[in-house]
Amino acid sequence: MAEKVTVHGIVSDARGKPLAMIRVLAIQEGREVERKYTSDDGSYSFELPKGLTTLSFDTHGTLINARDWHPSVVTNIDTNVEGMYLRCDRVLMKGGTAASDEACVDALAGYM
């Protein structure tokens, strides 16, 4: 098994529109191990050591419309996979909206 895995994905809104400049943090054992921002097509990618990882998808103050979105989406993934690639797409919701039950749970985790 490889020592690292490439985690990649797309961040979009509930209508499927890709979101640029969303901060993606990878946290392992309580410390930030990687930070990226989504590109114009909503994509991100980074290599991580294998292990339990928390990903945080977050708007930030430099975005003109940052206050329009729920504060963040947080998800836990296990990068102990057979292959070298792991895909993790996420949907951000506008404040006051609910895209799906799964997206609501992600947003609630961001508030907690």
C-alpha positions in Angstrom: 0.0 0.0 0.0 1.2 3.5 -0.8 2.1 5.8 2.1 0.0 8.7 0.7 -3.3 9.0 -1.1 -4.6 11.8 -3.4 -7.8 13.3 -2.1 -9.7 15.2 -4.8 -13.2 16.4 -5.6 -15.6 19.2 -6.6 -17.3 21.7 -4.4 -20.6 23.0 -5.8 -23.9 24.6 -4.8 -27.2 22.8 -4.6 -27.8 23.4 -8.3 -24.5 21.8 -9.3 -22.7 25.1 -10.0 -19.0 24.7 -9.2 -17.8 27.1 -6.4 -14.4 28.7 -6.7 -12.2 29.9 -3.8 -13.7 27.6 -1.2 -11.0 26.8 1.5 -10.4 23.1 1.9 -8.5 22.1 5.1 -7.3 18.6 5.8 -6.8 17.9 9.5 -5.2 14.8 11.0 -4.7 14.1 14.7 -5.9 17.6 15.5 -3.5 19.5 13.3 -3.8 21.0 9.8 -1.8 19.0 7.3 -3.0 20.6 4.0 -4.8 23.7 2.9 -6.1 24.4 -0.7 -8.6 26.6 -2.4 -11.0 25.4 -5.0 -10.2 26.4 -8.6 -12.7 28.1 -11.0 -14.2 24.7 -11.8 -14.7 24.0 -8.1 -12.0 21.3 -8.0 -9.4 20.7 -5.3 -6.7 18.0 -4.9 -3.9 17.2 -2.5 -1.8 14.3 -1.3 -2.3 13.2 2.3 -0.7 10.6 4.6 -3.0 7.7 5.1 -5.2 7.8 8.2 -8.4 9.3 9.6 -8.8 12.8 8.1 -11.3 15.6 8.7 -12.0 17.8 5.7 -13.4 21.2 6.2 -14.9 23.1 3.2 -15.3 26.7 4.2 -16.0 30.1 2.8 -13.8 32.8 4.0 -13.9 36.6 4.5 -12.2 37.4 1.2 -15.2 36.1 -0.7 -17.6 38.9 -1.7 -20.6 36.6 -0.9 -19.2 34.7 2.1 -22.1 35.6 4.4 -24.5 34.1 1.9 -23.4 30.6 2.7 -23.6 28.3 5.7 -20.2 28.6 7.5 -18.7 25.3 6.6 -19.1 21.7 5.7 -17.1 19.2 7.8 -16.7 15.5 6.9 -14.5 12.7 8.2 -12.9 10.3 5.7 -10.6 7.3 6.1 -7.7 7.6 3.7 -6.6 4.0 4.4 -7.7 2.8 1.0 -6.3 0.2 -1.4 -5.8 2.6 -4.3 -4.0 5.9 -4.5 -7.0 8.2 -5.1 -10.1 9.1 -3.0 -12.8 11.3 -4.2 -14.8 13.6 -1.9 -17.3 15.9 -3.5 -19.3 18.3 -1.4 -22.3 20.7 -1.7 -22.4 24.0 0.1 -25.8 25.5 0.8 -26.9 29.1 0.8 -28.0 30.3 4.2 -31.7 29.6 4.9 -31.9 26.7 2.4 -31.8 23.0 2.6 -30.5 21.0 -0.4 -30.8 17.5 1.0 -30.7 15.6 4.3 -27.0 14.8 3.8 -26.1 18.4 3.0 -28.1 19.6 6.1 -26.1 17.2 8.3 -22.8 18.5 6.8 -23.9 22.1 7.5 -25.0 21.3 11.0 -21.5 19.8 11.7 -20.0 23.1 10.5 -22.0 25.0 13.1 -21.0 22.6 15.9 
